Amino acid sequence: LSADEHIVICTMSHLIGDGQSFEVVIVEMSQIYSSFSHGQPSPLPELSVQYVDYAAWQRQWLQGEELETRLAYWREQLADAPWKLNLPQRRARPKVQNFKGARHTTEISPAQTEALRDLSRREGTTLFMTMLSGFVLLLKLYTGDDDILVGSTYANRERAEIEKLIGILNNAFVLRVNLSGADTFKDVIKRVREVCLDAYTYQVPPELLREDMVKRGSDRDRLFDAWFQLEKQRHEEFDMKGLTVTPYQEAK
């Protein structure tokens, strides 16, 4: 923009890393710049494991009986699943999908957010589970269906040695929530909690699930029509010595 004002754009394919990997990149870039600009060596510690180690470890244990147990859960969970989400349409779908869409933004007040956190604590759920419950009810309102499939993702970074890895660690999976007989919101939260915990326990990379479905004769091109994701507020520290750095927000 000028001699002393710049915009830095960082683009990272999902072949390289997931969302949390990008946070690692930003933080480490800040630390490295501050050291290199003062003639100091990199302050980053050597990683105890690399992503290739994680991938090899996962491939080693996710096979045989372990893999079959997990796939068996998904076969039962998704048996006779209602794959199509019957959302009302204003116009007919185009013959050729063009991916044109729109974005609608709304804000939840701090008071509402805190109320949701309090409800989550009382019901023994995470904020993700509580808000997913509301999203599932919204889909039921629009579709009239009780049996609903929603896609989501799991970070998969419980182990300390892989928290700072750059790579694809998260897993996408499909959550099937049946609202039949759920008379109260607490009933819905309880069902969503059970579905989420089971999905975390039996998760497999989606390509393995799709491969298993193809072997059993499925011609599904996708596992869900709706996606739900709750992201924590990011707190990347742009502490670059000699620079004033702020995240760039595109004008609305």
Short mmCIF file of C-alpha atoms in Angstrom, two decimals:
data_model
loop_
_atom_site.label_atom_id
_atom_site.label_comp_id
_atom_site.label_asym_id
_atom_site.label_seq_id
_atom_site.Cartn_x
_atom_site.Cartn_y
_atom_site.Cartn_z
CA LEU A 1 0.00 0.00 0.00
CA SER A 2 2.93 2.31 0.73
CA ALA A 3 6.56 2.17 1.83
CA ASP A 4 5.58 1.40 5.42
CA GLU A 5 2.12 -0.18 5.07
CA HIS A 6 1.48 -3.63 3.65
CA ILE A 7 -1.16 -6.34 3.47
CA VAL A 8 0.14 -9.90 3.77
CA ILE A 9 -2.10 -12.62 2.36
CA CYS A 10 -1.53 -16.21 3.43
CA THR A 11 -3.32 -18.94 1.48
CA MET A 12 -3.07 -22.54 2.66
CA SER A 13 -4.68 -25.47 0.89
CA HIS A 14 -6.45 -28.10 2.99
CA LEU A 15 -3.95 -30.56 1.53
CA ILE A 16 -1.47 -28.83 3.85
CA GLY A 17 -3.39 -28.12 7.01
CA ASP A 18 -6.70 -27.61 8.81
CA GLY A 19 -8.03 -24.49 10.52
CA GLN A 20 -6.02 -24.95 13.69
CA SER A 21 -2.89 -25.44 11.58
CA PHE A 22 -3.40 -21.93 10.22
CA GLU A 23 -3.40 -20.56 13.76
CA VAL A 24 -0.09 -22.33 14.36
CA VAL A 25 1.33 -20.74 11.19
CA ILE A 26 0.31 -17.22 12.27
CA VAL A 27 1.72 -17.52 15.79
CA GLU A 28 4.99 -19.11 14.67
CA MET A 29 5.44 -16.59 11.85
CA SER A 30 5.17 -13.79 14.42
CA GLN A 31 7.76 -15.40 16.67
CA ILE A 32 10.20 -16.14 13.84
CA TYR A 33 9.96 -12.63 12.37
CA SER A 34 10.71 -11.04 15.73
CA SER A 35 13.84 -13.18 16.14
CA PHE A 36 15.15 -13.04 12.56
CA SER A 37 14.73 -9.26 12.33
CA HIS A 38 17.13 -8.95 15.27
CA GLY A 39 19.65 -11.46 13.95
CA GLN A 40 18.60 -14.14 16.41
CA PRO A 41 17.97 -17.82 15.64
CA SER A 42 14.51 -19.32 15.51
CA PRO A 43 12.94 -19.52 18.98
CA LEU A 44 10.73 -22.45 18.01
CA PRO A 45 11.51 -25.76 19.72
CA GLU A 46 12.05 -28.82 17.56
CA LEU A 47 8.91 -30.89 17.16
CA SER A 48 8.93 -34.25 18.91
CA VAL A 49 6.85 -35.72 16.07
CA GLN A 50 6.09 -34.64 12.52
CA TYR A 51 2.77 -34.91 10.70
CA VAL A 52 4.08 -37.87 8.73
CA ASP A 53 4.61 -39.65 12.08
CA TYR A 54 1.01 -38.95 13.04
CA ALA A 55 -0.26 -40.20 9.68
CA ALA A 56 1.79 -43.40 9.95
CA TRP A 57 0.62 -43.96 13.53
CA GLN A 58 -3.02 -43.51 12.56
CA ARG A 59 -2.69 -45.88 9.61
CA GLN A 60 -1.01 -48.45 11.86
CA TRP A 61 -3.71 -48.63 14.52
CA LEU A 62 -6.77 -47.87 12.38
CA GLN A 63 -7.05 -51.23 10.69
CA GLY A 64 -8.25 -54.76 11.33
CA GLU A 65 -10.63 -55.21 14.26
CA GLU A 66 -10.35 -51.57 15.35
CA LEU A 67 -11.43 -50.25 11.96
CA GLU A 68 -14.15 -52.86 11.56
CA THR A 69 -15.65 -51.98 14.98
CA ARG A 70 -15.83 -48.33 14.03
CA LEU A 71 -17.28 -48.97 10.58
CA ALA A 72 -19.86 -51.32 12.09
CA TYR A 73 -21.09 -48.46 14.28
CA TRP A 74 -21.55 -46.19 11.26
CA ARG A 75 -23.28 -48.90 9.24
CA GLU A 76 -25.85 -49.24 12.00
CA GLN A 77 -26.06 -45.50 12.73
CA LEU A 78 -26.64 -44.56 9.09
CA ALA A 79 -28.84 -47.48 8.08
CA ASP A 80 -31.88 -46.18 6.13
CA ALA A 81 -30.73 -42.61 6.79
CA PRO A 82 -32.75 -39.77 5.20
CA TRP A 83 -29.91 -38.46 3.03
CA LYS A 84 -31.85 -35.59 1.49
CA LEU A 85 -32.63 -32.54 3.59
CA ASN A 86 -36.08 -31.40 2.49
CA LEU A 87 -35.58 -27.67 2.76
CA PRO A 88 -38.21 -25.50 1.06
CA GLN A 89 -37.06 -23.98 -2.25
CA ARG A 90 -37.95 -20.72 -3.90
CA ARG A 91 -36.96 -22.00 -7.32
CA ALA A 92 -35.97 -25.25 -9.03
CA ARG A 93 -32.40 -26.44 -8.70
CA PRO A 94 -30.27 -25.73 -11.79
CA LYS A 95 -29.29 -28.69 -13.90
CA VAL A 96 -25.64 -27.72 -13.50
CA GLN A 97 -24.55 -26.73 -9.99
CA ASN A 98 -22.87 -23.31 -10.02
CA PHE A 99 -22.00 -22.84 -6.32
CA LYS A 100 -23.41 -19.31 -6.28
CA GLY A 101 -24.72 -18.47 -2.85
CA ALA A 102 -25.11 -15.76 -0.25
CA ARG A 103 -24.14 -15.03 3.32
CA HIS A 104 -26.43 -13.90 6.10
CA THR A 105 -24.84 -12.66 9.31
CA THR A 106 -26.48 -12.23 12.69
CA GLU A 107 -25.02 -11.58 16.12
CA ILE A 108 -25.70 -13.14 19.49
CA SER A 109 -25.30 -10.73 22.39
CA PRO A 110 -22.79 -11.38 25.21
CA ALA A 111 -25.72 -11.91 27.58
CA GLN A 112 -27.26 -14.55 25.30
CA THR A 113 -23.89 -16.23 24.90
CA GLU A 114 -23.39 -16.41 28.65
CA ALA A 115 -26.91 -17.80 29.08
CA LEU A 116 -26.06 -20.54 26.57
CA ARG A 117 -22.87 -21.34 28.47
CA ASP A 118 -24.82 -21.55 31.74
CA LEU A 119 -27.35 -23.90 30.14
CA SER A 120 -24.51 -26.06 28.81
CA ARG A 121 -22.94 -26.32 32.26
CA ARG A 122 -26.26 -27.27 33.86
CA GLU A 123 -26.99 -29.94 31.27
CA GLY A 124 -23.45 -31.35 31.20
CA THR A 125 -22.87 -30.48 27.55
CA THR A 126 -20.42 -28.37 25.60
CA LEU A 127 -21.44 -25.08 24.01
CA PHE A 128 -21.08 -26.84 20.65
CA MET A 129 -23.67 -29.46 21.63
CA THR A 130 -26.11 -26.88 22.94
CA MET A 131 -25.93 -24.70 19.83
CA LEU A 132 -26.08 -27.74 17.56
CA SER A 133 -29.31 -28.68 19.33
CA GLY A 134 -30.76 -25.30 18.36
CA PHE A 135 -29.55 -25.73 14.77
CA VAL A 136 -31.15 -29.17 14.49
CA LEU A 137 -34.44 -27.75 15.75
CA LEU A 138 -34.18 -24.97 13.17
CA LEU A 139 -33.79 -27.58 10.42
CA LYS A 140 -36.80 -29.46 11.80
CA LEU A 141 -38.80 -26.21 11.70
CA TYR A 142 -37.99 -25.68 8.03
CA THR A 143 -38.25 -29.29 6.86
CA GLY A 144 -40.84 -30.84 9.16
CA ASP A 145 -38.55 -33.87 9.53
CA ASP A 146 -37.66 -35.55 12.82
CA ASP A 147 -34.70 -37.55 11.48
CA ILE A 148 -31.93 -35.15 10.47
CA LEU A 149 -28.33 -35.50 9.28
CA VAL A 150 -25.80 -32.75 9.94
CA GLY A 151 -22.11 -32.70 9.06
CA SER A 152 -19.48 -31.36 11.43
CA THR A 153 -15.82 -31.76 12.35
CA TYR A 154 -13.66 -32.82 15.28
CA ALA A 155 -10.24 -31.23 15.95
CA ASN A 156 -8.44 -34.45 16.98
CA ARG A 157 -5.69 -32.66 18.90
CA GLU A 158 -5.98 -34.14 22.38
CA ARG A 159 -2.33 -35.21 22.61
CA ALA A 160 0.15 -32.48 23.61
CA GLU A 161 2.75 -33.52 21.02
CA ILE A 162 0.38 -32.91 18.09
CA GLU A 163 -1.13 -29.60 19.22
CA LYS A 164 1.44 -27.60 17.22
CA LEU A 165 1.50 -29.79 14.12
CA ILE A 166 0.62 -28.37 10.72
CA GLY A 167 -1.45 -30.89 8.83
CA ILE A 168 -4.89 -32.45 8.43
CA LEU A 169 -5.75 -33.80 11.88
CA ASN A 170 -9.44 -32.97 12.02
CA ASN A 171 -12.10 -35.47 10.99
CA ALA A 172 -15.39 -34.65 9.31
CA PHE A 173 -18.32 -36.85 10.26
CA VAL A 174 -22.09 -37.00 9.98
CA LEU A 175 -24.33 -36.62 13.03
CA ARG A 176 -27.75 -38.26 12.85
CA VAL A 177 -30.25 -36.84 15.33
CA ASN A 178 -33.73 -38.33 15.65
CA LEU A 179 -36.11 -35.93 17.38
CA SER A 180 -39.09 -38.31 17.58
CA GLY A 181 -40.57 -38.11 21.07
CA ALA A 182 -38.30 -35.27 22.16
CA ASP A 183 -40.83 -33.02 23.91
CA THR A 184 -38.49 -30.44 25.42
CA PHE A 185 -35.28 -28.69 24.47
CA LYS A 186 -33.52 -30.57 27.25
CA ASP A 187 -34.58 -33.83 25.56
CA VAL A 188 -33.02 -32.58 22.33
CA ILE A 189 -29.79 -31.60 24.09
CA LYS A 190 -29.56 -35.05 25.68
CA ARG A 191 -29.94 -36.79 22.31
CA VAL A 192 -27.45 -34.51 20.59
CA ARG A 193 -24.96 -35.12 23.41
CA GLU A 194 -25.25 -38.90 23.01
CA VAL A 195 -24.88 -38.70 19.23
CA CYS A 196 -21.82 -36.45 19.49
CA LEU A 197 -20.05 -38.59 22.09
CA ASP A 198 -20.61 -41.74 20.05
CA ALA A 199 -19.37 -39.99 16.88
CA TYR A 200 -16.20 -38.89 18.69
CA THR A 201 -15.64 -42.41 19.99
CA TYR A 202 -16.13 -44.19 16.65
CA GLN A 203 -14.81 -41.53 14.27
CA VAL A 204 -12.98 -42.60 11.13
CA PRO A 205 -11.57 -40.50 8.29
CA PRO A 206 -14.52 -39.75 5.97
CA GLU A 207 -12.76 -41.29 2.98
CA LEU A 208 -12.71 -44.66 4.77
CA LEU A 209 -16.41 -44.37 5.59
CA ARG A 210 -17.24 -43.48 1.99
CA GLU A 211 -15.08 -46.34 0.70
CA ASP A 212 -16.95 -48.76 2.95
CA MET A 213 -20.30 -47.44 1.75
CA VAL A 214 -19.26 -47.81 -1.91
CA LYS A 215 -18.25 -51.41 -1.26
CA ARG A 216 -21.75 -52.04 0.07
CA GLY A 217 -23.34 -50.62 -3.05
CA SER A 218 -24.04 -47.03 -2.03
CA ASP A 219 -23.99 -44.38 -4.75
CA ARG A 220 -24.11 -41.42 -2.35
CA ASP A 221 -22.09 -38.46 -3.61
CA ARG A 222 -22.22 -36.75 -0.20
CA LEU A 223 -23.05 -37.70 3.36
CA PHE A 224 -25.02 -34.60 4.40
CA ASP A 225 -26.70 -31.47 3.05
CA ALA A 226 -26.14 -29.20 6.08
CA TRP A 227 -23.01 -28.37 8.03
CA PHE A 228 -22.60 -27.00 11.56
CA GLN A 229 -19.37 -25.60 12.92
CA LEU A 230 -18.57 -23.68 16.09
CA GLU A 231 -15.19 -21.98 16.11
CA LYS A 232 -13.57 -20.52 19.16
CA GLN A 233 -12.63 -16.86 19.06
CA ARG A 234 -9.11 -16.74 17.75
CA HIS A 235 -6.44 -15.07 19.82
CA GLU A 236 -3.43 -15.16 17.55
CA GLU A 237 -0.79 -12.81 18.89
CA PHE A 238 0.77 -10.67 16.18
CA ASP A 239 3.72 -9.64 18.31
CA MET A 240 6.28 -8.76 15.65
CA LYS A 241 9.06 -6.53 16.93
CA GLY A 242 9.19 -3.23 15.08
CA LEU A 243 5.80 -3.71 13.43
CA THR A 244 2.25 -2.81 14.28
CA VAL A 245 0.14 -5.73 13.04
CA THR A 246 -3.63 -6.05 12.98
CA PRO A 247 -5.89 -8.59 11.24
CA TYR A 248 -7.24 -7.19 7.99
CA GLN A 249 -11.01 -7.19 7.68
CA GLU A 250 -12.43 -6.82 4.20
CA ALA A 251 -14.90 -3.97 3.94
CA LYS A 252 -18.51 -5.17 3.95
#
